[in-house]
Each structure stands twice: as C-alpha cells, then as structure tokens.
mmCIF file of C-alpha atoms and ligand atoms in Angstrom:
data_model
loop_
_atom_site.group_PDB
_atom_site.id
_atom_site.type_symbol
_atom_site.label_atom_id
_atom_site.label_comp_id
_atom_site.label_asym_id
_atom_site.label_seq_id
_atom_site.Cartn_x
_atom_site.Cartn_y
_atom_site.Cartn_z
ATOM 1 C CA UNK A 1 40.357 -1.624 -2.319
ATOM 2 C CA UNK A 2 37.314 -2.135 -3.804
ATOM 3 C CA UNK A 3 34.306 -0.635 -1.544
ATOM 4 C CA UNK A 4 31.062 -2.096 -1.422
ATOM 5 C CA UNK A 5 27.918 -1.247 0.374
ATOM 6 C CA UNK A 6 24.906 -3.194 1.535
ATOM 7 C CA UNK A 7 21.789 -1.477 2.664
ATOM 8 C CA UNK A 8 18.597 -2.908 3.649
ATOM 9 C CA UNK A 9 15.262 -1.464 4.372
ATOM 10 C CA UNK A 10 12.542 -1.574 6.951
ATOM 11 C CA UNK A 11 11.964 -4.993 9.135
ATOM 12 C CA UNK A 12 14.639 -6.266 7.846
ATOM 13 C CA UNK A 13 15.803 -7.174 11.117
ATOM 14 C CA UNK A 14 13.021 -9.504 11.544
ATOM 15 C CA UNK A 15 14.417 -11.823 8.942
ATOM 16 C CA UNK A 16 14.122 -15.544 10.206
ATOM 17 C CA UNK A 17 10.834 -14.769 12.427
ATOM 18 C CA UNK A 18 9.024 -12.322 9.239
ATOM 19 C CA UNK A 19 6.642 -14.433 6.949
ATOM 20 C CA UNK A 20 8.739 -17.315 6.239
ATOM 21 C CA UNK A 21 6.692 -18.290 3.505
ATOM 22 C CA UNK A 22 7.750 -15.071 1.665
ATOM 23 C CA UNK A 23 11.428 -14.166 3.228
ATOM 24 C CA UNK A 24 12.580 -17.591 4.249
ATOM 25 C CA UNK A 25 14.091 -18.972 7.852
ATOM 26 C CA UNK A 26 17.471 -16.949 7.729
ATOM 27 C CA UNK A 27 17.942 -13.733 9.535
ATOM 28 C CA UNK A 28 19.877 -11.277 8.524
ATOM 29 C CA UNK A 29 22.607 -11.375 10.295
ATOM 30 C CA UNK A 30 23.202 -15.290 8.680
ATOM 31 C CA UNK A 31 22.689 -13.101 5.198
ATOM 32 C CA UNK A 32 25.392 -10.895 6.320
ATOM 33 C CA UNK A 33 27.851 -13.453 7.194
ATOM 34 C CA UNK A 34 27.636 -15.386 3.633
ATOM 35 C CA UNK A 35 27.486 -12.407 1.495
ATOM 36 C CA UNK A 36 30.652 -11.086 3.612
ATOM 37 C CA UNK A 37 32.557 -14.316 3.026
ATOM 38 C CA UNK A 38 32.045 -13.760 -0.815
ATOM 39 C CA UNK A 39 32.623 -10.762 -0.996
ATOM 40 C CA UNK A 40 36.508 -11.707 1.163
ATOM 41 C CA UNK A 41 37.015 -14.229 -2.142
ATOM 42 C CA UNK A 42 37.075 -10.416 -4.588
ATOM 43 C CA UNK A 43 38.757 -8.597 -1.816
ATOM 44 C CA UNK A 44 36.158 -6.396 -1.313
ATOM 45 C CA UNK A 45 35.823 -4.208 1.437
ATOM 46 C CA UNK A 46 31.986 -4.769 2.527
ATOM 47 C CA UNK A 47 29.958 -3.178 4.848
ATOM 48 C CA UNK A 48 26.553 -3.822 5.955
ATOM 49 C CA UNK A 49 23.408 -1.642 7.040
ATOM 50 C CA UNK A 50 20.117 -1.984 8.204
ATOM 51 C CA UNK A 51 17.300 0.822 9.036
ATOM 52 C CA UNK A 52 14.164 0.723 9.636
ATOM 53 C CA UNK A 53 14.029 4.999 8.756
ATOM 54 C CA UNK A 54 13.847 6.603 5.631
ATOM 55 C CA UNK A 55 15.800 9.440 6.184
ATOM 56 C CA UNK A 56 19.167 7.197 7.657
ATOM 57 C CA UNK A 57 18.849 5.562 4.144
ATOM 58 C CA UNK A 58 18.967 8.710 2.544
ATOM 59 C CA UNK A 59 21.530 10.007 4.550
ATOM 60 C CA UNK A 60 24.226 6.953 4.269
ATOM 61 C CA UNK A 61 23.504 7.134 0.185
ATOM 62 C CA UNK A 62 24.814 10.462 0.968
ATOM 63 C CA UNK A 63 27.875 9.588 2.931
ATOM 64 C CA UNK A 64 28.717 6.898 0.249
ATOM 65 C CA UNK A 65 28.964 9.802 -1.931
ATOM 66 C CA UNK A 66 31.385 11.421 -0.117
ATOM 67 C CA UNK A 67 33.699 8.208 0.535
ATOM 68 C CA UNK A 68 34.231 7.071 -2.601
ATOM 69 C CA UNK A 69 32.083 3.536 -2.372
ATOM 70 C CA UNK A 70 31.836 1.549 -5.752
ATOM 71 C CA UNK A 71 28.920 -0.009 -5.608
ATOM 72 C CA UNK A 72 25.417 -0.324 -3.337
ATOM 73 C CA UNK A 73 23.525 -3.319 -3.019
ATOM 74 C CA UNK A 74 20.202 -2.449 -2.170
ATOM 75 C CA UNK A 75 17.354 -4.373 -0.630
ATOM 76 C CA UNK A 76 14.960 -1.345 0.075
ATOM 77 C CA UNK A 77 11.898 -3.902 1.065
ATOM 78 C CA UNK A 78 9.293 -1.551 1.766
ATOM 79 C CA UNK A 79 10.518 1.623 0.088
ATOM 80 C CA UNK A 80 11.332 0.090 -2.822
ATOM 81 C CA UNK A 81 7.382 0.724 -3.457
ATOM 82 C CA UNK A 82 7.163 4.181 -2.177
ATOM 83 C CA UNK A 83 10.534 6.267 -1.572
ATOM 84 C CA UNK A 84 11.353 9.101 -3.826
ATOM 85 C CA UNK A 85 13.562 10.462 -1.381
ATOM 86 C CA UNK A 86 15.860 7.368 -1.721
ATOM 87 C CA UNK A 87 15.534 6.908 -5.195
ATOM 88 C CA UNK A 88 16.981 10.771 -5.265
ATOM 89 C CA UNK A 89 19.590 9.978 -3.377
ATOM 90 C CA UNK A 90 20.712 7.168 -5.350
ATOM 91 C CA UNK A 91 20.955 9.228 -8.786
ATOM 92 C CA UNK A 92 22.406 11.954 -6.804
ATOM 93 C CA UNK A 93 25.366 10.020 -5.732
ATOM 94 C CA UNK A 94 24.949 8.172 -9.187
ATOM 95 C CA UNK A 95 27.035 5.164 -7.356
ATOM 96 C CA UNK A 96 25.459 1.557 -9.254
ATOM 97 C CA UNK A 97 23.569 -0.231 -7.385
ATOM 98 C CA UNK A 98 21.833 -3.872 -7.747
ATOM 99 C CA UNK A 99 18.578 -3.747 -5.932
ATOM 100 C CA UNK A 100 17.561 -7.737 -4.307
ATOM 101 C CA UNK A 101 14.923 -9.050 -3.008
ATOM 102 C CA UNK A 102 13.957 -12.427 -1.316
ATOM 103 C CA UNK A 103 10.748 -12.472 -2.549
ATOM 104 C CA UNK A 104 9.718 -12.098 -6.233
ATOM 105 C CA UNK A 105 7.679 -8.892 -6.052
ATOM 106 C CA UNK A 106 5.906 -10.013 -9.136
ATOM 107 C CA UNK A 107 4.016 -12.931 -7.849
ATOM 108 C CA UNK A 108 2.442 -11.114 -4.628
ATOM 109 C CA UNK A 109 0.587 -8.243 -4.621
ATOM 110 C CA UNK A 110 -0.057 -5.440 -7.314
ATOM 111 C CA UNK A 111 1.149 -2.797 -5.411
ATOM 112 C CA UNK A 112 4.704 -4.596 -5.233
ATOM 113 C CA UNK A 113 5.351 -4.862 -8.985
ATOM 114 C CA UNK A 114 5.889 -1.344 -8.873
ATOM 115 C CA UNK A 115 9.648 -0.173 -7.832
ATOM 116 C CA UNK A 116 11.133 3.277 -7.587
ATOM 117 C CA UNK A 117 14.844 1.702 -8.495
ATOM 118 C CA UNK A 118 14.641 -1.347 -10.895
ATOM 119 C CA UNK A 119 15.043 1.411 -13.971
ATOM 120 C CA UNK A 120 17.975 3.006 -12.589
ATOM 121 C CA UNK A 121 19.559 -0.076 -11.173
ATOM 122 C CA UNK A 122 22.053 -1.798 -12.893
ATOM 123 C CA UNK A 123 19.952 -4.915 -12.379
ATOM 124 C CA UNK A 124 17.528 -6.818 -10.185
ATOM 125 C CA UNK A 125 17.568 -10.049 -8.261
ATOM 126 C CA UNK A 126 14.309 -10.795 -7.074
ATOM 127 C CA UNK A 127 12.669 -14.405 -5.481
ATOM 128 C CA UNK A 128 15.731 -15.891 -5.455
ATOM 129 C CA UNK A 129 15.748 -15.665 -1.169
ATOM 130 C CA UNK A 130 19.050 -15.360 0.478
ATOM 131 C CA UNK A 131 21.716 -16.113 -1.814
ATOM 132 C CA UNK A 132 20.522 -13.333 -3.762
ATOM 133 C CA UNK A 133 22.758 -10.985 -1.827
ATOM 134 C CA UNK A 134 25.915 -13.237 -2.516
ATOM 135 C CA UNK A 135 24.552 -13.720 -6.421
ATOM 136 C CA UNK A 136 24.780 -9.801 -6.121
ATOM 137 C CA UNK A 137 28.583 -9.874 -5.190
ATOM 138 C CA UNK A 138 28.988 -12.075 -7.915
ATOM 139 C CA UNK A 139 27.555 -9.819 -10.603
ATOM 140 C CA UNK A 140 29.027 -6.632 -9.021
ATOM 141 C CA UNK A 141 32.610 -7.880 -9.004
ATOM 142 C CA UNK A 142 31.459 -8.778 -12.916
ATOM 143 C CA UNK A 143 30.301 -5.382 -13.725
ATOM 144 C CA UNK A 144 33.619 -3.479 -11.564
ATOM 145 C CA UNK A 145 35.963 -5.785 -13.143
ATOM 146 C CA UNK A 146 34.138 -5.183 -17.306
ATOM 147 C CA UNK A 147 36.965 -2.715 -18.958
ATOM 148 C CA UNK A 148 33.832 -2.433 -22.008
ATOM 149 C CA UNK A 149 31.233 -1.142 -19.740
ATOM 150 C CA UNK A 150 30.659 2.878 -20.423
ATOM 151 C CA UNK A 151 32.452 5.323 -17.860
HETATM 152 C C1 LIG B 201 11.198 -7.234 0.012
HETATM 153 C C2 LIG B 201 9.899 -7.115 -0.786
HETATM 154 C C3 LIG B 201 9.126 -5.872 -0.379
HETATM 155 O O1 LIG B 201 7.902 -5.792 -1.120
HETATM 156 C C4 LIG B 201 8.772 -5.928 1.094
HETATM 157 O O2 LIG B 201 8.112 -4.742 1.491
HETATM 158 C C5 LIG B 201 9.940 -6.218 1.961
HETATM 159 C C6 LIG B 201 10.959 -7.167 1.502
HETATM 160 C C7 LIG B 201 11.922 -8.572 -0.273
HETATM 161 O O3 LIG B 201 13.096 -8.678 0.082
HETATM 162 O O4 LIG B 201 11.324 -9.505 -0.809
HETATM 163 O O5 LIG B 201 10.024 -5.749 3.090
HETATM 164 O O6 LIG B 201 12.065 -6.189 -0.384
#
C-alpha cells in the first residue's frame, strides 16, 4: 500500500482561531479529515503530523526514511523560511515531497517569498487555503501512478 505522509509546521494547531484573513476558518483537524477521505478514494495509507519543534520534524523525515513512505506532503509554515536542518533532512531521505500552503507566500511579506524547499519539491501549492492539502493527494497519486517519470 501506498504510504503517504503529511507534516505540518509550527502553530499549525491554531488553524481556525490563527489570522483568518491569511489561513482561513478551518482547523486542522477539519484539514485532516478531508485530505484523509481523499486520500481513502487512491487507497493510500495516510498519516498526519503536526509539531510545533524543529528537531521532531527532522527526526520523523528521518523515520520516513527508514519505513519506506512514498511521498511527504509538507506544510512547513514557519520553517519553510528558515530551516536548513529540515530541508537536509528532506534530500537526505530524498522521499518527494509537495510543499502547501494556505496562504500565497508571494503576496505578504518579503521575507516569505523566500523558501528552503520549493526547488527541491516536486511542486508547490500555495494560496489556495485548505483544499490545497487534498489538491496535493490529487497530484501525488498523479506523480506515483506516472510510469514516464525518471526513477
Ligand atoms: C504558511 C505560510 C508561512 O509563511 C507561515 O509562517 C505559516 C503558514 C501557510 O500555510 O500559508 O505558518 O506555511
């Protein structure tokens, strides 16, 4: 069975409360419920994190390393602007990964266009809000299921 991961960054967890106006009204656990019910439709086994710590990132990039996971979809919020350390991690395991975000870090401030992962990710979804998590099923059951794609 096809094994997919999502992670998601700091604060997070304060989806639904955290500046509407930028992340929208659902929390994440809503998020988690709709992207899990499309990811059911591919038969994908799914599981979902949250941390508000670098370092537990890093470390369950690591473990998807070790247990065989196909694909990471990524919503690093804040780090996406500052982690090295995750970034790392990510080419260590060299697992692809589609990095989302609800807001589109290229309308909002200048230190936000910049992201550690959009040129090693297989793609970006960005300002779309919450249904780009289940757009991101979509496209990775598109790029697992591609026999042209390189190996
Ligand atoms: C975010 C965008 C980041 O700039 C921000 O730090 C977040 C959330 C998003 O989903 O729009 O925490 O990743």
């Amino acid at each position: 069975m096809t094994q997919i991961l999502v992670l998601n960054g700091p604060n997070l967890n304060l989806l639904g409360s955290r500046e509407p106006e930028h992340y929208g009204r659902d929390n994440l656990e809503t998020i988690e419920k709709r992207t899990k019910e499309i990811a059911q439709e591919f038969d994908f086994d799914i599981e979902f994190f949250q941390s508000n710590t670098e370092g537990t990132l890093v470390d369950l990039i690591q473990e998807a390393g070790k247990c065989a996971v196909d694909f990471i979809i990524f919503n690093p919020a804040a780090f996406t602007h500052t982690s090295v350390a995750i970034r790392d991690a990510l080419k260590a395991v060299n697992i692809p990964f589609i990095e989302v975000h609800l807001s589109n870090i290229h309308n909002r401030e200048e230190f936000r266009r910049n992201s550690y992962f959009s040129d090693i990710a297989i793609g970006t979804i960005s300002g779309l809000g919450a249904i780009g998590y289940e757009l991101a099923v979509l496209a990775a059951h598109r790029y697992l299921s591609d026999d042209t794609r390189q190996k």
